[in-house]
PDB file of C-alpha atoms and ligand atoms in Angstrom:
ATOM      1  CA  MET A   1      13.826  -2.388  14.540  1.00  0.00           C
ATOM      2  CA  LYS A   2      10.279  -1.436  13.606  1.00  0.00           C
ATOM      3  CA  LEU A   3       9.185  -1.679   9.993  1.00  0.00           C
ATOM      4  CA  ALA A   4       9.016   1.768   8.347  1.00  0.00           C
ATOM      5  CA  MET A   5       5.571   2.437   6.914  1.00  0.00           C
ATOM      6  CA  ALA A   6       4.239   5.505   5.094  1.00  0.00           C
ATOM      7  CA  ILE A   7       0.521   6.216   5.153  1.00  0.00           C
ATOM      8  CA  GLY A   8      -1.693   8.689   3.348  1.00  0.00           C
ATOM      9  CA  ALA A   9      -5.333   9.447   2.660  1.00  0.00           C
ATOM     10  CA  ASP A  10      -7.593  11.968   0.979  1.00  0.00           C
ATOM     11  CA  HIS A  11     -10.785  13.263   2.601  1.00  0.00           C
ATOM     12  CA  GLY A  12     -12.524   9.968   1.848  1.00  0.00           C
ATOM     13  CA  GLY A  13     -10.010   8.060   3.958  1.00  0.00           C
ATOM     14  CA  PHE A  14      -9.042  10.774   6.428  1.00  0.00           C
ATOM     15  CA  ASP A  15     -10.703   9.432   9.590  1.00  0.00           C
ATOM     16  CA  LEU A  16      -9.714   5.828   8.954  1.00  0.00           C
ATOM     17  CA  LYS A  17      -6.123   6.833   8.199  1.00  0.00           C
ATOM     18  CA  ASN A  18      -5.905   8.684  11.514  1.00  0.00           C
ATOM     19  CA  GLU A  19      -7.332   5.712  13.368  1.00  0.00           C
ATOM     20  CA  LEU A  20      -4.833   3.381  11.703  1.00  0.00           C
ATOM     21  CA  VAL A  21      -1.970   5.672  12.721  1.00  0.00           C
ATOM     22  CA  GLU A  22      -3.167   5.657  16.320  1.00  0.00           C
ATOM     23  CA  ARG A  23      -3.665   1.918  16.492  1.00  0.00           C
ATOM     24  CA  LEU A  24      -0.506   0.860  14.660  1.00  0.00           C
ATOM     25  CA  ARG A  25       1.990   3.420  15.933  1.00  0.00           C
ATOM     26  CA  ALA A  26       3.196   1.243  18.815  1.00  0.00           C
ATOM     27  CA  ASP A  27       4.327  -1.497  16.447  1.00  0.00           C
ATOM     28  CA  TYR A  28       5.490   0.355  13.327  1.00  0.00           C
ATOM     29  CA  ASP A  29       7.622   3.370  12.471  1.00  0.00           C
ATOM     30  CA  ILE A  30       4.880   5.385  10.765  1.00  0.00           C
ATOM     31  CA  THR A  31       5.327   8.431   8.541  1.00  0.00           C
ATOM     32  CA  ASP A  32       1.986  10.161   8.040  1.00  0.00           C
ATOM     33  CA  LEU A  33       2.068  11.924   4.668  1.00  0.00           C
ATOM     34  CA  GLY A  34      -1.336  13.531   5.080  1.00  0.00           C
ATOM     35  CA  ALA A  35      -3.893  14.700   4.694  1.00  0.00           C
ATOM     36  CA  ARG A  36      -3.256  16.673   7.860  1.00  0.00           C
ATOM     37  CA  THR A  37      -6.680  18.292   7.931  1.00  0.00           C
ATOM     38  CA  LEU A  38     -10.050  17.229   6.585  1.00  0.00           C
ATOM     39  CA  ASP A  39     -10.519  19.055   3.280  1.00  0.00           C
ATOM     40  CA  SER A  40     -13.357  17.841   1.081  1.00  0.00           C
ATOM     41  CA  GLY A  41     -11.615  19.431  -1.895  1.00  0.00           C
ATOM     42  CA  ASP A  42      -8.367  17.504  -1.660  1.00  0.00           C
ATOM     43  CA  ASP A  43      -7.379  14.926  -4.291  1.00  0.00           C
ATOM     44  CA  TYR A  44      -6.315  11.319  -3.727  1.00  0.00           C
ATOM     45  CA  PRO A  45      -3.500  11.348  -6.360  1.00  0.00           C
ATOM     46  CA  ASP A  46      -1.508  13.811  -4.235  1.00  0.00           C
ATOM     47  CA  PHE A  47      -1.390  11.464  -1.249  1.00  0.00           C
ATOM     48  CA  ALA A  48      -0.995   8.364  -3.388  1.00  0.00           C
ATOM     49  CA  GLU A  49       2.030   9.910  -5.076  1.00  0.00           C
ATOM     50  CA  ALA A  50       3.601  10.937  -1.750  1.00  0.00           C
ATOM     51  CA  VAL A  51       3.254   7.459  -0.259  1.00  0.00           C
ATOM     52  CA  ALA A  52       4.294   5.714  -3.468  1.00  0.00           C
ATOM     53  CA  ARG A  53       7.425   7.839  -3.797  1.00  0.00           C
ATOM     54  CA  ALA A  54       8.335   7.195  -0.156  1.00  0.00           C
ATOM     55  CA  VAL A  55       8.154   3.446  -0.802  1.00  0.00           C
ATOM     56  CA  ALA A  56       9.813   3.518  -4.236  1.00  0.00           C
ATOM     57  CA  SER A  57      12.720   5.574  -2.858  1.00  0.00           C
ATOM     58  CA  GLY A  58      13.215   3.220   0.085  1.00  0.00           C
ATOM     59  CA  ARG A  59      12.361   5.850   2.693  1.00  0.00           C
ATOM     60  CA  ALA A  60       9.530   3.523   3.698  1.00  0.00           C
ATOM     61  CA  GLN A  61       9.455  -0.256   3.392  1.00  0.00           C
ATOM     62  CA  ARG A  62       5.689  -0.417   2.899  1.00  0.00           C
ATOM     63  CA  GLY A  63       2.828   1.974   2.252  1.00  0.00           C
ATOM     64  CA  ILE A  64      -0.841   2.142   3.131  1.00  0.00           C
ATOM     65  CA  LEU A  65      -3.288   4.349   1.240  1.00  0.00           C
ATOM     66  CA  VAL A  66      -6.859   5.066   2.184  1.00  0.00           C
ATOM     67  CA  CYS A  67      -9.454   6.778   0.031  1.00  0.00           C
ATOM     68  CA  GLY A  68     -13.209   6.355  -0.236  1.00  0.00           C
ATOM     69  CA  SER A  69     -13.149   3.118  -2.190  1.00  0.00           C
ATOM     70  CA  GLY A  70      -9.394   2.453  -2.287  1.00  0.00           C
ATOM     71  CA  VAL A  71      -9.611   2.310  -6.076  1.00  0.00           C
ATOM     72  CA  GLY A  72      -8.389   5.763  -7.052  1.00  0.00           C
ATOM     73  CA  ALA A  73      -5.444   5.661  -4.671  1.00  0.00           C
ATOM     74  CA  CYS A  74      -4.474   2.240  -6.017  1.00  0.00           C
ATOM     75  CA  ILE A  75      -4.595   3.380  -9.640  1.00  0.00           C
ATOM     76  CA  ALA A  76      -2.496   6.457  -8.862  1.00  0.00           C
ATOM     77  CA  ALA A  77       0.097   4.638  -6.722  1.00  0.00           C
ATOM     78  CA  ASN A  78       0.711   2.072  -9.446  1.00  0.00           C
ATOM     79  CA  LYS A  79       1.831   4.851 -11.808  1.00  0.00           C
ATOM     80  CA  VAL A  80       5.015   5.270  -9.769  1.00  0.00           C
ATOM     81  CA  PRO A  81       7.720   2.873 -11.001  1.00  0.00           C
ATOM     82  CA  GLY A  82       8.576   0.232  -8.431  1.00  0.00           C
ATOM     83  CA  ILE A  83       5.149   0.277  -6.830  1.00  0.00           C
ATOM     84  CA  ARG A  84       2.993  -2.813  -6.609  1.00  0.00           C
ATOM     85  CA  ALA A  85      -0.183  -1.538  -4.991  1.00  0.00           C
ATOM     86  CA  ALA A  86      -3.377  -3.505  -4.507  1.00  0.00           C
ATOM     87  CA  LEU A  87      -6.800  -2.996  -3.033  1.00  0.00           C
ATOM     88  CA  CYS A  88      -7.396  -5.783  -0.520  1.00  0.00           C
ATOM     89  CA  HIS A  89     -10.488  -6.063   1.616  1.00  0.00           C
ATOM     90  CA  ASP A  90      -9.916  -9.673   2.642  1.00  0.00           C
ATOM     91  CA  SER A  91      -7.098 -10.890   4.838  1.00  0.00           C
ATOM     92  CA  TYR A  92      -5.956 -13.690   2.491  1.00  0.00           C
ATOM     93  CA  SER A  93      -5.180 -11.195  -0.267  1.00  0.00           C
ATOM     94  CA  ALA A  94      -3.594  -8.739   2.180  1.00  0.00           C
ATOM     95  CA  HIS A  95      -0.835 -11.207   3.085  1.00  0.00           C
ATOM     96  CA  GLN A  96      -0.753 -13.395  -0.017  1.00  0.00           C
ATOM     97  CA  GLY A  97      -0.275 -10.299  -2.167  1.00  0.00           C
ATOM     98  CA  VAL A  98       3.017  -9.729  -0.361  1.00  0.00           C
ATOM     99  CA  GLU A  99       4.034 -13.383  -0.220  1.00  0.00           C
ATOM    100  CA  HIS A 100       3.493 -14.133  -3.911  1.00  0.00           C
ATOM    101  CA  ASP A 101       3.458 -10.749  -5.654  1.00  0.00           C
ATOM    102  CA  ASP A 102       5.701  -8.578  -3.487  1.00  0.00           C
ATOM    103  CA  MET A 103       2.897  -6.033  -3.034  1.00  0.00           C
ATOM    104  CA  ASN A 104       4.404  -2.988  -1.342  1.00  0.00           C
ATOM    105  CA  VAL A 105       1.386  -0.688  -0.985  1.00  0.00           C
ATOM    106  CA  LEU A 106      -1.956  -1.709   0.517  1.00  0.00           C
ATOM    107  CA  CYS A 107      -5.004   0.308  -0.513  1.00  0.00           C
ATOM    108  CA  LEU A 108      -8.151   0.455   1.586  1.00  0.00           C
ATOM    109  CA  GLY A 109     -11.606   1.925   1.064  1.00  0.00           C
ATOM    110  CA  ALA A 110     -12.906   3.751   4.119  1.00  0.00           C
ATOM    111  CA  ARG A 111     -16.431   3.838   2.689  1.00  0.00           C
ATOM    112  CA  VAL A 112     -16.370   0.077   2.237  1.00  0.00           C
ATOM    113  CA  ILE A 113     -14.788  -1.434   5.359  1.00  0.00           C
ATOM    114  CA  GLY A 114     -14.705  -0.527   9.033  1.00  0.00           C
ATOM    115  CA  PRO A 115     -11.754   0.173  11.301  1.00  0.00           C
ATOM    116  CA  GLU A 116     -11.491  -3.287  12.858  1.00  0.00           C
ATOM    117  CA  LEU A 117     -11.091  -4.993   9.496  1.00  0.00           C
ATOM    118  CA  ALA A 118      -8.767  -2.220   8.314  1.00  0.00           C
ATOM    119  CA  VAL A 119      -6.441  -2.803  11.271  1.00  0.00           C
ATOM    120  CA  GLU A 120      -6.499  -6.552  10.696  1.00  0.00           C
ATOM    121  CA  LEU A 121      -5.752  -6.138   6.982  1.00  0.00           C
ATOM    122  CA  SER A 122      -2.969  -3.662   7.697  1.00  0.00           C
ATOM    123  CA  ARG A 123      -1.293  -6.010  10.172  1.00  0.00           C
ATOM    124  CA  ALA A 124      -1.624  -8.971   7.778  1.00  0.00           C
ATOM    125  CA  PHE A 125       0.001  -6.871   5.043  1.00  0.00           C
ATOM    126  CA  LEU A 126       2.756  -5.411   7.217  1.00  0.00           C
ATOM    127  CA  GLU A 127       3.737  -8.727   8.805  1.00  0.00           C
ATOM    128  CA  ALA A 128       3.852 -10.685   5.535  1.00  0.00           C
ATOM    129  CA  GLN A 129       7.119 -11.346   3.701  1.00  0.00           C
ATOM    130  CA  PHE A 130       7.804 -12.063   0.044  1.00  0.00           C
ATOM    131  CA  VAL A 131       8.490 -15.767  -0.486  1.00  0.00           C
ATOM    132  CA  SER A 132      11.683 -15.991  -2.518  1.00  0.00           C
ATOM    133  CA  GLU A 133      10.723 -19.033  -4.554  1.00  0.00           C
ATOM    134  CA  GLU A 134      11.789 -19.195  -8.172  1.00  0.00           C
ATOM    135  CA  ARG A 135       8.204 -19.030  -9.516  1.00  0.00           C
ATOM    136  CA  PHE A 136       7.395 -15.864  -7.556  1.00  0.00           C
ATOM    137  CA  ILE A 137      10.686 -14.209  -8.513  1.00  0.00           C
ATOM    138  CA  ARG A 138      10.107 -15.158 -12.160  1.00  0.00           C
ATOM    139  CA  ARG A 139       6.585 -13.646 -12.160  1.00  0.00           C
ATOM    140  CA  ARG A 140       7.721 -10.486 -10.417  1.00  0.00           C
ATOM    141  CA  GLU A 141      10.485 -10.157 -13.004  1.00  0.00           C
ATOM    142  CA  LYS A 142       7.895 -10.397 -15.787  1.00  0.00           C
ATOM    143  CA  VAL A 143       5.877  -7.621 -14.145  1.00  0.00           C
ATOM    144  CA  LEU A 144       9.008  -5.494 -13.840  1.00  0.00           C
ATOM    145  CA  ALA A 145       9.820  -6.145 -17.505  1.00  0.00           C
ATOM    146  CA  ILE A 146       6.411  -4.715 -18.488  1.00  0.00           C
ATOM    147  CA  GLU A 147       7.185  -1.632 -16.392  1.00  0.00           C
ATOM    148  CA  ARG A 148      10.657  -1.212 -17.897  1.00  0.00           C
ATOM    149  CA  GLN A 149       9.271  -1.500 -21.412  1.00  0.00           C
ATOM    150  CA  ALA A 150       6.619   1.146 -20.712  1.00  0.00           C
ATOM    151  CA  LEU A 151       9.242   3.465 -19.207  1.00  0.00           C
ATOM    152  CA  GLN A 152      11.296   3.138 -22.364  1.00  0.00           C
ATOM    153  CA  GLY A 153       8.311   4.301 -24.409  1.00  0.00           C
ATOM    154  CA  GLY A 154       7.306   0.890 -25.692  1.00  0.00           C
ATOM    155  CA  MET A 155       3.741  -0.337 -25.478  1.00  0.00           C
TER     156      MET A 155
HETATM  157  C1  LIG B   1     -13.392  11.118  -2.919  1.00  0.00           C
HETATM  158  O1  LIG B   1     -14.656  11.636  -2.753  1.00  0.00           O
HETATM  159  C2  LIG B   1     -13.394   9.753  -3.543  1.00  0.00           C
HETATM  160  O2  LIG B   1     -13.754   9.829  -4.877  1.00  0.00           O
HETATM  161  C3  LIG B   1     -12.023   9.108  -3.373  1.00  0.00           C
HETATM  162  O3  LIG B   1     -11.712   9.069  -2.022  1.00  0.00           O
HETATM  163  C4  LIG B   1     -11.872   7.680  -3.833  1.00  0.00           C
HETATM  164  O4  LIG B   1     -12.965   6.895  -3.462  1.00  0.00           O
HETATM  165  C5  LIG B   1     -11.483   7.458  -5.205  1.00  0.00           C
HETATM  166  O5  LIG B   1     -11.264   6.308  -5.613  1.00  0.00           O
END
């Protein structure tokens, strides 16, 4: 069975997102959550939220977000509980972030990297698996504890 992946982008990432969909669709079950049309007035939090909620709910196993820099989408996605999003423009981080940190959303900057690297990073991210060693589980649990505390209104 193909891995289920949700993808989204604002106007800054629109063209790269479409290229990623085309080039990855043979190998992954992709849900494209927009943008559907190029609109210079659209806002990255809308697409980041859609992809993050798809992943957090389990409708998608992984998410990819593309905006101009990748930064805004990453900040927004991480506001959704259960999301561990990161901006990775090198292949080591793209797979190690999954292996050690259980990263579930990859963020890319279309104004920073080209399509060939974006495809390579996406594949590295999508093929990587969390390594269930005690130290990685322990660290992930500490991250989740910070999230739980914030959700309960604690700082
Ligand atoms: C949109 O122009 C741009 O600000 C956005 O795509 C992104 O780079 C934000 O981080």
